[in-house]
CSV table of C-alpha atoms and ligand atoms in Angstrom, one decimal:
chain,number,residue,atom,x,y,z
U,1,MET,CA,53.9,70.4,21.2
U,2,THR,CA,53.1,72.5,24.3
U,3,LYS,CA,52.1,69.4,26.9
U,4,LEU,CA,50.1,70.2,29.1
U,5,ALA,CA,51.1,70.5,33.3
U,6,MET,CA,48.5,67.7,34.3
U,7,ARG,CA,50.0,65.8,30.9
U,8,GLY,CA,53.7,66.4,32.9
U,9,GLY,CA,54.1,69.6,31.0
U,10,ALA,CA,54.9,73.1,32.6
U,11,PRO,CA,52.6,74.9,34.2
U,12,VAL,CA,51.8,78.4,32.6
U,13,ARG,CA,52.1,79.6,36.5
U,14,SER,CA,53.8,78.3,38.6
U,15,LYS,CA,54.1,81.3,41.3
U,16,PRO,CA,51.0,82.2,43.4
U,17,PHE,CA,48.8,84.7,42.5
U,18,THR,CA,47.7,87.8,45.5
U,19,SER,CA,46.6,86.6,48.7
U,20,TRP,CA,43.3,87.6,50.3
U,21,PRO,CA,42.6,89.1,52.6
U,22,MET,CA,44.7,92.0,52.5
U,23,HIS,CA,45.7,94.0,55.0
U,24,ASP,CA,48.5,96.9,56.1
U,25,GLU,CA,49.4,99.2,59.0
U,26,THR,CA,45.4,100.5,58.5
U,27,GLU,CA,44.1,97.7,59.9
U,28,ARG,CA,46.8,97.0,63.0
U,29,LYS,CA,46.3,100.1,64.3
U,30,ALA,CA,42.9,100.1,63.9
U,31,LEU,CA,42.7,96.6,66.3
U,32,LEU,CA,44.8,98.2,68.1
U,33,ARG,CA,42.6,101.8,68.7
U,34,VAL,CA,39.6,98.9,69.9
U,35,LEU,CA,42.3,96.6,72.1
U,36,SER,CA,43.2,99.8,74.2
U,37,SER,CA,39.5,101.4,74.6
U,38,ASN,CA,38.4,98.6,76.5
U,39,ASN,CA,35.5,98.6,74.3
U,40,TRP,CA,35.6,95.6,72.3
U,41,GLY,CA,31.6,94.3,72.3
U,42,GLY,CA,28.1,94.9,70.2
U,43,TYR,CA,26.6,96.6,73.1
U,44,PRO,CA,25.6,99.7,73.5
U,45,SER,CA,24.1,98.5,70.0
U,46,PRO,CA,25.0,99.6,67.6
U,47,ASN,CA,28.7,100.8,69.2
U,48,SER,CA,31.1,103.3,68.1
U,49,GLU,CA,32.6,101.5,65.5
U,50,ALA,CA,29.6,99.9,64.1
U,51,THR,CA,27.9,103.4,63.8
U,52,ALA,CA,31.0,104.8,61.8
U,53,PHE,CA,31.3,102.2,59.8
U,54,GLY,CA,27.5,101.2,59.0
U,55,GLN,CA,27.3,105.1,57.9
U,56,ALA,CA,30.5,105.4,56.0
U,57,PHE,CA,29.4,102.1,54.1
U,58,ALA,CA,25.5,102.9,53.5
U,59,ALA,CA,27.1,106.2,52.0
U,60,GLN,CA,29.5,104.8,49.7
U,61,HIS,CA,26.5,102.6,48.4
U,62,ASP,CA,24.1,105.9,48.5
U,63,ALA,CA,21.8,104.7,51.4
U,64,GLU,CA,20.8,106.4,53.9
U,65,PHE,CA,21.3,103.6,56.8
U,66,GLY,CA,23.5,100.7,57.5
U,67,VAL,CA,23.0,97.9,60.1
U,68,CYS,CA,25.8,96.1,61.2
U,69,ALA,CA,25.0,92.3,61.8
U,70,ALA,CA,26.9,89.0,62.2
U,71,ASN,CA,27.1,87.7,58.8
U,72,GLY,CA,25.7,87.7,55.1
U,73,THR,CA,23.2,84.6,55.9
U,74,VAL,CA,21.2,86.0,59.1
U,75,THR,CA,21.2,89.8,57.1
U,76,LEU,CA,18.9,88.5,54.7
U,77,GLN,CA,17.1,86.7,57.1
U,78,LEU,CA,16.5,90.3,59.0
U,79,ALA,CA,15.6,91.9,55.8
U,80,LEU,CA,12.9,89.4,55.6
U,81,ARG,CA,12.1,90.1,59.5
U,82,ALA,CA,12.1,93.5,59.1
U,83,ALA,CA,9.9,93.6,56.0
U,84,GLY,CA,7.5,91.0,58.3
U,85,ILE,CA,7.9,88.2,55.6
U,86,GLY,CA,6.9,85.0,57.4
U,87,ARG,CA,4.6,82.2,57.4
U,88,GLY,CA,2.5,82.0,54.3
U,89,ASP,CA,4.7,84.0,52.2
U,90,GLU,CA,6.3,83.1,49.0
U,91,VAL,CA,10.0,85.0,48.4
U,92,ILE,CA,11.3,84.6,44.9
U,93,VAL,CA,15.1,83.7,44.2
U,94,PRO,CA,17.2,82.7,42.1
U,95,PRO,CA,18.7,79.2,41.7
U,96,LEU,CA,22.1,79.9,41.3
U,97,THR,CA,23.4,81.4,44.1
U,98,PHE,CA,24.6,80.3,47.9
U,99,VAL,CA,22.1,78.2,49.9
U,100,ALA,CA,21.9,81.4,52.4
U,101,THR,CA,19.6,83.0,49.7
U,102,ALA,CA,17.5,80.0,49.4
U,103,ALA,CA,18.0,79.4,53.3
U,104,ALA,CA,17.1,82.8,54.7
U,105,PRO,CA,13.1,82.3,53.7
U,106,ILE,CA,12.9,79.2,55.0
U,107,TYR,CA,14.6,80.4,58.4
U,108,VAL,CA,11.7,83.4,59.1
U,109,GLY,CA,9.3,80.4,57.6
U,110,ALA,CA,8.4,81.3,54.0
U,111,THR,CA,8.5,79.6,51.5
U,112,PRO,CA,11.5,80.2,48.8
U,113,VAL,CA,10.1,79.9,44.7
U,114,PHE,CA,13.0,79.9,42.5
U,115,ALA,CA,12.7,81.9,39.2
U,116,ASP,CA,15.8,81.3,36.4
U,117,ILE,CA,18.1,83.1,35.7
U,118,ARG,CA,19.1,85.1,31.8
U,119,PRO,CA,21.8,82.8,30.0
U,120,GLN,CA,23.8,86.2,29.3
U,121,ASP,CA,24.8,87.6,32.3
U,122,TYR,CA,23.5,84.7,35.1
U,123,THR,CA,21.2,86.8,37.0
U,124,LEU,CA,17.8,86.5,38.1
U,125,ASN,CA,15.7,86.8,34.8
U,126,PRO,CA,12.9,89.4,35.2
U,127,GLU,CA,10.5,87.6,32.9
U,128,ALA,CA,11.0,84.6,35.0
U,129,VAL,CA,10.2,86.5,38.0
U,130,GLU,CA,6.9,87.7,36.9
U,131,ALA,CA,5.8,83.9,35.8
U,132,ALA,CA,6.4,82.9,39.4
U,133,ILE,CA,4.5,85.6,41.2
U,134,THR,CA,1.3,84.0,43.1
U,135,PRO,CA,-1.0,85.7,45.6
U,136,ARG,CA,1.4,84.5,48.2
U,137,THR,CA,4.2,86.0,46.8
U,138,ARG,CA,5.9,89.0,49.3
U,139,ALA,CA,9.3,89.7,48.1
U,140,VAL,CA,11.9,88.5,45.8
U,141,ILE,CA,15.4,88.0,46.8
U,142,CYS,CA,17.5,89.1,43.5
U,143,VAL,CA,21.7,88.1,43.5
U,144,HIS,CA,24.3,90.2,41.5
U,145,LEU,CA,26.3,87.5,41.0
U,146,GLY,CA,29.9,86.5,40.4
U,147,ALA,CA,30.4,90.0,38.1
U,148,SER,CA,27.3,90.6,36.9
U,149,ILE,CA,24.2,93.3,38.0
U,150,CYS,CA,20.7,92.2,37.8
U,151,ASP,CA,18.6,94.3,35.7
U,152,LEU,CA,17.7,96.4,38.7
U,153,ASP,CA,15.4,98.7,36.2
U,154,ARG,CA,13.1,95.6,35.7
U,155,LEU,CA,13.0,94.3,38.7
U,156,THR,CA,12.5,97.8,41.4
U,157,GLU,CA,9.8,98.3,38.4
U,158,THR,CA,7.9,94.8,38.7
U,159,CYS,CA,8.2,95.3,42.5
U,160,ARG,CA,7.1,98.4,42.9
U,161,LYS,CA,3.8,97.6,40.5
U,162,ARG,CA,3.3,94.9,42.4
U,163,ASP,CA,3.9,95.5,45.7
U,164,LEU,CA,6.8,93.2,46.5
U,165,ILE,CA,9.3,93.6,48.4
U,166,LEU,CA,13.0,93.7,47.0
U,167,ILE,CA,16.4,92.6,48.7
U,168,GLU,CA,19.3,92.4,46.6
U,169,ASP,CA,21.9,90.1,48.0
U,170,CYS,CA,25.2,92.3,47.4
U,171,ALA,CA,27.2,89.4,48.6
U,172,HIS,CA,29.3,89.3,45.9
U,173,MET,CA,29.4,93.1,44.6
U,174,HIS,CA,30.3,95.7,47.2
U,175,GLY,CA,31.2,99.0,45.6
U,176,ALA,CA,29.1,98.1,42.3
U,177,LYS,CA,27.6,100.8,41.4
U,178,TRP,CA,24.4,100.3,38.8
U,179,ARG,CA,23.3,104.2,36.7
U,180,GLY,CA,26.2,105.3,39.3
U,181,ARG,CA,24.1,104.5,42.1
U,182,GLY,CA,25.3,101.8,44.4
U,183,VAL,CA,23.8,98.3,44.5
U,184,GLY,CA,21.8,98.0,47.5
U,185,SER,CA,20.0,100.9,47.4
U,186,TRP,CA,18.0,100.4,44.5
U,187,GLY,CA,15.8,97.5,46.5
U,188,ASP,CA,14.4,98.0,49.9
U,189,PHE,CA,17.6,96.3,51.2
U,190,GLY,CA,21.0,95.6,50.2
U,191,SER,CA,22.2,92.8,51.7
U,192,PHE,CA,26.2,92.5,52.2
U,193,SER,CA,28.9,89.8,53.8
U,194,PHE,CA,32.3,90.2,55.1
U,195,GLN,CA,33.0,86.3,55.0
U,196,THR,CA,36.9,85.9,54.8
U,197,THR,CA,36.9,85.7,51.1
U,198,LYS,CA,34.9,88.7,49.7
U,199,LEU,CA,35.6,91.9,48.7
U,200,MET,CA,36.0,93.4,52.3
U,201,THR,CA,36.1,91.3,55.2
U,202,ALA,CA,36.6,91.0,58.8
U,203,GLY,CA,36.7,87.4,58.8
U,204,GLU,CA,33.2,87.5,59.7
U,205,GLY,CA,30.3,89.8,59.8
U,206,GLY,CA,27.4,91.5,57.0
U,207,ILE,CA,25.8,94.4,56.6
U,208,VAL,CA,21.9,95.4,55.6
U,209,ILE,CA,21.6,98.7,53.8
U,210,THR,CA,18.1,100.5,53.7
U,211,ASN,CA,16.9,103.9,53.0
U,212,GLN,CA,13.7,103.3,54.8
U,213,ALA,CA,14.2,104.4,58.3
U,214,ARG,CA,11.3,102.5,60.1
U,215,PHE,CA,13.1,98.9,58.5
U,216,GLU,CA,16.2,100.6,59.9
U,217,LYS,CA,14.3,100.8,63.3
U,218,ARG,CA,13.7,97.0,63.1
U,219,LEU,CA,16.8,96.0,62.1
U,220,GLN,CA,18.2,97.9,65.2
U,221,SER,CA,16.3,96.2,67.1
U,222,LEU,CA,16.3,92.6,65.8
U,223,ILE,CA,19.7,92.3,65.9
U,224,ASN,CA,20.0,93.8,69.6
U,225,CYS,CA,17.7,91.1,70.9
U,226,GLY,CA,14.4,92.7,70.4
U,227,ARG,CA,15.2,95.9,72.4
U,228,ARG,CA,13.5,99.0,71.1
U,229,GLU,CA,16.6,101.3,71.8
U,230,MET,CA,20.1,100.9,72.3
U,231,LEU,CA,19.4,100.0,75.9
U,232,TYR,CA,20.2,96.5,77.3
U,233,GLU,CA,17.5,96.4,80.3
U,234,ASP,CA,15.9,93.3,79.7
U,235,ALA,CA,12.8,95.8,79.9
U,236,ASP,CA,13.0,97.0,77.1
U,237,ILE,CA,12.9,93.5,74.5
U,238,GLU,CA,9.6,94.5,72.9
U,239,TRP,CA,9.6,91.5,70.5
U,240,LEU,CA,11.9,88.0,69.8
U,241,GLY,CA,15.0,88.8,68.4
U,242,HIS,CA,18.7,87.7,68.2
U,243,ASN,CA,22.2,88.5,69.6
U,244,PHE,CA,23.7,89.2,65.6
U,245,ARG,CA,25.4,92.3,66.8
U,246,ILE,CA,29.2,92.6,65.3
U,247,THR,CA,32.3,93.3,67.9
U,248,GLU,CA,33.8,96.4,67.3
U,249,PHE,CA,37.0,94.6,66.3
U,250,GLN,CA,35.1,94.0,63.6
U,251,ALA,CA,33.3,97.0,62.6
U,252,ALA,CA,37.2,98.8,63.0
U,253,LEU,CA,38.5,96.4,60.4
U,254,LEU,CA,36.1,97.1,58.0
U,255,ARG,CA,36.4,101.0,58.5
U,256,ALA,CA,40.0,100.0,57.2
U,257,GLN,CA,39.1,97.7,54.4
U,258,LEU,CA,36.7,100.4,53.5
U,259,LEU,CA,39.3,102.8,52.6
U,260,ARG,CA,40.7,101.0,50.1
U,261,LEU,CA,37.4,99.1,48.6
U,262,GLN,CA,37.4,101.7,45.7
U,263,ALA,CA,41.4,101.5,44.4
U,264,GLN,CA,41.0,97.7,44.4
U,265,ASN,CA,37.8,97.7,42.3
U,266,ASP,CA,39.7,99.8,39.9
U,267,ILE,CA,42.0,97.3,39.2
U,268,ARG,CA,39.1,94.6,39.1
U,269,ALA,CA,37.4,96.5,36.6
U,270,LYS,CA,40.5,96.6,34.5
U,271,GLY,CA,41.7,92.8,34.8
U,272,TYR,CA,37.8,91.7,34.0
U,273,ALA,CA,37.6,94.0,31.0
U,274,GLN,CA,41.5,92.3,30.4
U,275,LEU,CA,39.9,88.8,30.8
U,276,ASP,CA,36.6,89.7,29.0
U,277,GLU,CA,39.1,90.9,25.5
U,278,GLY,CA,41.3,87.9,26.2
U,279,LEU,CA,39.2,84.8,26.9
U,280,SER,CA,36.8,86.1,24.0
U,281,GLU,CA,39.2,85.4,21.4
U,282,ILE,CA,40.2,81.7,22.4
U,283,PRO,CA,37.7,78.9,20.4
U,284,GLY,CA,35.6,77.1,22.7
U,285,ILE,CA,35.4,79.7,25.2
U,286,SER,CA,33.0,82.7,25.5
U,287,VAL,CA,32.2,85.1,28.4
U,288,LEU,CA,29.6,86.6,29.9
U,289,GLU,CA,27.8,90.1,28.7
U,290,VAL,CA,28.1,93.5,30.7
U,291,ASP,CA,25.0,95.6,30.6
U,292,GLU,CA,26.5,99.0,29.8
U,293,ARG,CA,24.0,100.2,33.1
U,294,ASN,CA,27.0,98.2,35.2
U,295,THR,CA,29.2,101.7,36.0
U,296,CYS,CA,31.6,100.7,38.4
U,297,ARG,CA,32.1,97.1,38.2
U,298,THR,CA,33.5,94.7,40.4
U,299,GLY,CA,32.6,91.4,41.4
U,300,TYR,CA,33.7,88.7,43.8
U,301,GLN,CA,34.2,85.9,41.2
U,302,TYR,CA,34.9,86.5,37.4
U,303,ILE,CA,32.6,83.9,35.6
U,304,PHE,CA,33.5,82.4,31.8
U,305,ARG,CA,32.0,80.0,30.1
U,306,PHE,CA,33.8,77.0,28.2
U,307,ASP,CA,31.7,74.7,25.4
U,308,SER,CA,32.4,71.5,25.8
U,309,ALA,CA,31.8,69.9,22.0
U,310,ALA,CA,34.5,72.2,21.1
U,311,LEU,CA,36.8,71.6,23.6
U,312,ASP,CA,37.0,67.8,22.4
U,313,GLY,CA,34.0,67.0,24.6
U,314,ARG,CA,35.8,67.5,27.8
U,315,THR,CA,34.1,67.7,30.8
U,316,LYS,CA,33.3,70.5,33.5
U,317,GLN,CA,35.6,68.4,35.9
U,318,GLN,CA,38.2,67.9,33.4
U,319,VAL,CA,38.7,71.5,32.4
U,320,LEU,CA,39.2,72.4,35.6
U,321,ALA,CA,41.7,69.9,36.7
U,322,ALA,CA,43.5,71.0,33.2
U,323,LEU,CA,43.4,74.8,34.6
U,324,ASN,CA,44.6,73.5,38.2
U,325,ALA,CA,47.0,72.2,37.0
U,326,GLU,CA,48.1,75.0,35.2
U,327,GLY,CA,48.6,76.7,38.3
U,328,ILE,CA,45.0,78.5,38.3
U,329,PRO,CA,42.6,78.2,40.7
U,330,ALA,CA,39.6,77.9,38.9
U,331,ASP,CA,36.3,76.3,40.7
U,332,GLU,CA,33.3,74.9,39.9
U,333,GLY,CA,31.0,77.5,41.2
U,334,TYR,CA,27.4,77.0,42.6
U,335,ALA,CA,25.1,73.8,41.9
U,336,PRO,CA,21.4,74.7,41.2
U,337,LEU,CA,19.6,74.6,44.7
U,338,ASN,CA,16.4,74.3,43.1
U,339,ARG,CA,18.1,70.5,42.4
U,340,ARG,CA,19.5,69.8,45.4
U,341,HIS,CA,16.2,68.1,47.4
U,342,GLU,CA,19.3,66.9,50.2
U,343,LEU,CA,19.0,70.6,51.1
U,344,LEU,CA,16.0,70.4,53.0
U,345,PRO,CA,14.8,66.5,53.9
U,346,GLU,CA,11.5,66.4,54.7
U,347,ASP,CA,12.6,65.3,58.5
U,348,SER,CA,13.8,68.6,59.1
U,349,LEU,CA,10.9,70.4,57.7
U,350,HIS,CA,8.6,71.0,60.4
U,351,GLN,CA,12.0,73.2,62.3
U,352,TRP,CA,10.2,76.1,60.0
U,353,TYR,CA,7.2,74.8,58.7
U,354,ASP,CA,3.6,73.3,59.6
U,355,THR,CA,2.8,70.3,57.7
U,356,THR,CA,-0.6,71.7,56.3
U,357,GLN,CA,1.7,74.5,55.3
U,358,HIS,CA,3.3,75.6,51.5
U,359,GLN,CA,6.2,74.2,51.3
U,360,PRO,CA,9.3,74.3,48.8
U,361,LYS,CA,9.5,73.0,46.1
U,362,PHE,CA,12.4,71.1,44.8
U,363,ASP,CA,12.3,71.0,40.8
U,364,ASP,CA,14.7,68.4,39.2
U,365,ALA,CA,13.7,69.8,35.4
U,366,GLY,CA,13.0,73.7,36.5
U,367,CYS,CA,15.6,76.6,36.1
U,368,PRO,CA,17.0,74.8,32.9
U,369,VAL,CA,19.5,78.2,32.3
U,370,ALA,CA,20.8,78.0,35.7
U,371,ALA,CA,21.7,73.9,35.1
U,372,GLN,CA,23.0,74.8,31.9
U,373,ALA,CA,25.2,77.4,33.2
U,374,SER,CA,26.0,75.0,36.4
U,375,GLN,CA,28.0,72.5,33.7
U,376,GLU,CA,29.3,75.4,31.5
U,377,SER,CA,30.8,77.9,33.7
U,378,ILE,CA,34.5,78.3,34.9
U,379,TRP,CA,34.7,80.2,38.1
U,380,LEU,CA,37.5,82.3,39.4
U,381,PRO,CA,38.4,84.3,42.8
U,382,HIS,CA,38.6,88.4,42.6
U,383,GLU,CA,42.2,88.1,43.8
U,384,ILE,CA,43.3,86.7,41.0
U,385,VAL,CA,43.4,90.4,38.8
U,386,LEU,CA,44.8,91.8,42.0
U,387,GLY,CA,48.2,91.3,40.8
U,388,GLY,CA,47.9,93.4,37.6
U,389,PRO,CA,48.2,92.8,34.0
U,390,GLU,CA,50.7,90.2,33.9
U,391,ASP,CA,49.1,88.1,35.9
U,392,VAL,CA,45.6,88.5,34.4
U,393,GLN,CA,47.8,87.9,31.2
U,394,ASP,CA,48.7,84.2,32.8
U,395,VAL,CA,45.2,83.3,33.2
U,396,ILE,CA,44.2,83.9,29.7
U,397,ALA,CA,47.7,81.7,28.2
U,398,ALA,CA,46.4,78.9,31.3
U,399,VAL,CA,42.7,79.1,29.0
U,400,LYS,CA,44.4,79.0,26.3
U,401,LYS,CA,46.5,76.3,26.6
U,402,VAL,CA,44.3,74.5,28.2
U,403,ALA,CA,41.4,74.9,25.2
U,404,ASN,CA,43.7,74.3,22.4
U,405,ASN,CA,45.2,71.4,23.8
U,406,ALA,CA,41.9,69.7,25.1
U,407,GLY,CA,42.5,66.4,23.2
U,408,GLU,CA,45.3,66.0,26.2
U,409,ILE,CA,43.2,66.5,29.0
U,410,ALA,CA,43.0,63.3,30.5
N,1,PLP,C1,25.2,85.4,47.8
N,1,PLP,C2,25.3,85.1,48.7
N,1,PLP,N1,24.5,85.0,50.0
N,1,PLP,C3,24.8,85.3,50.9
N,1,PLP,C4,25.8,84.6,51.6
N,1,PLP,C5,26.4,84.8,52.9
N,1,PLP,O1,27.0,85.3,53.2
N,1,PLP,P1,28.1,84.9,54.9
N,1,PLP,O2,28.8,83.9,54.6
N,1,PLP,O3,28.5,86.3,55.4
N,1,PLP,O4,27.1,84.1,55.7
N,1,PLP,C6,27.1,84.4,50.9
N,1,PLP,C7,28.4,84.2,51.0
N,1,PLP,O5,29.1,83.2,50.7
N,1,PLP,C8,26.5,84.7,49.3
N,1,PLP,O6,27.8,84.2,48.7
């Protein structure tokens, strides 16, 4: 009988998967180009590498403008500030996401309001958004999660009708297309992260894309200490901004990374389709739905589900431990933010809110679909498919072995 690796059997996978991030001579040359230019910093802002990258990245996503910034947390905050959102305003966010999505409204003094996700693909539910709208609502931040794109048709329609700003949090989705048009260009703003594990990286970094010139101007000013133009005289500071500029080294690295994004996304699309097919045949395992309007599939994480009852009542932690022992770097993903009271302890609220203000509501019973998703979902990092079909087959074989022998899990 097959023995699980956690019980002393041979693991399905004993060699590592493709390591991430990836680089070659293109990155090396780009870094040396900046090094020898002696023009290393973020100003004049935007500097030349940042300008070239911002334009190329925006064009790749069918947007007109791209403003680079320090990371994908501040890019969300910048989008909110550029849209004039702040104290007293409410911003609708999904609960199953990285903390930055809900933290960004808090940083600008606005209140995040959680709306549940859809069971079929774990993205923000447009009906839950409608139900969460109040007279204070000013914006929606939707998250293209894992490898699922939100229903951008419904969300853009709702935001247009209700006069709300739509910010797409695309931290997981570089290069994805919805009905042939780049993610991030459907809403008023698209926000991306270039942190180390993301689909493109400079170690850290972020970008906001937009099609609106007035927003681009504000974003450029906000990242450059509130200066009016590219200048650096103090007299040009017109409002309170931040130094959120990126360095020329980062921008040059990102220009190199952008060159191979599409080829890597093609491999991801094939790998994810192979996972869909292989995993959906395993009893007790199911995959998320892929919307047919997702015309260029990619994603930072491949997420699938297990049914504890079908797997001898095993918990997520037990299934994860069994998969990890088989050599698969699966992990638990996010816990719903609406249930994480510790994120905003009362004694720190005064930093962002006055006590009379409407404050974020943490709700243990709210967003049941997100709670269920966090219990049943298993997350795989994107690089696991970059090695090609044989690597993907190992993942499928390991999940099958664990599911078929769930009774053996310690
Ligand atoms: C959905 C989402 N939004 C925002 C961020 C924040 O990006 P950064 O780490 O660059 O600040 C992340 C990072 O993991 C993310 O996953």
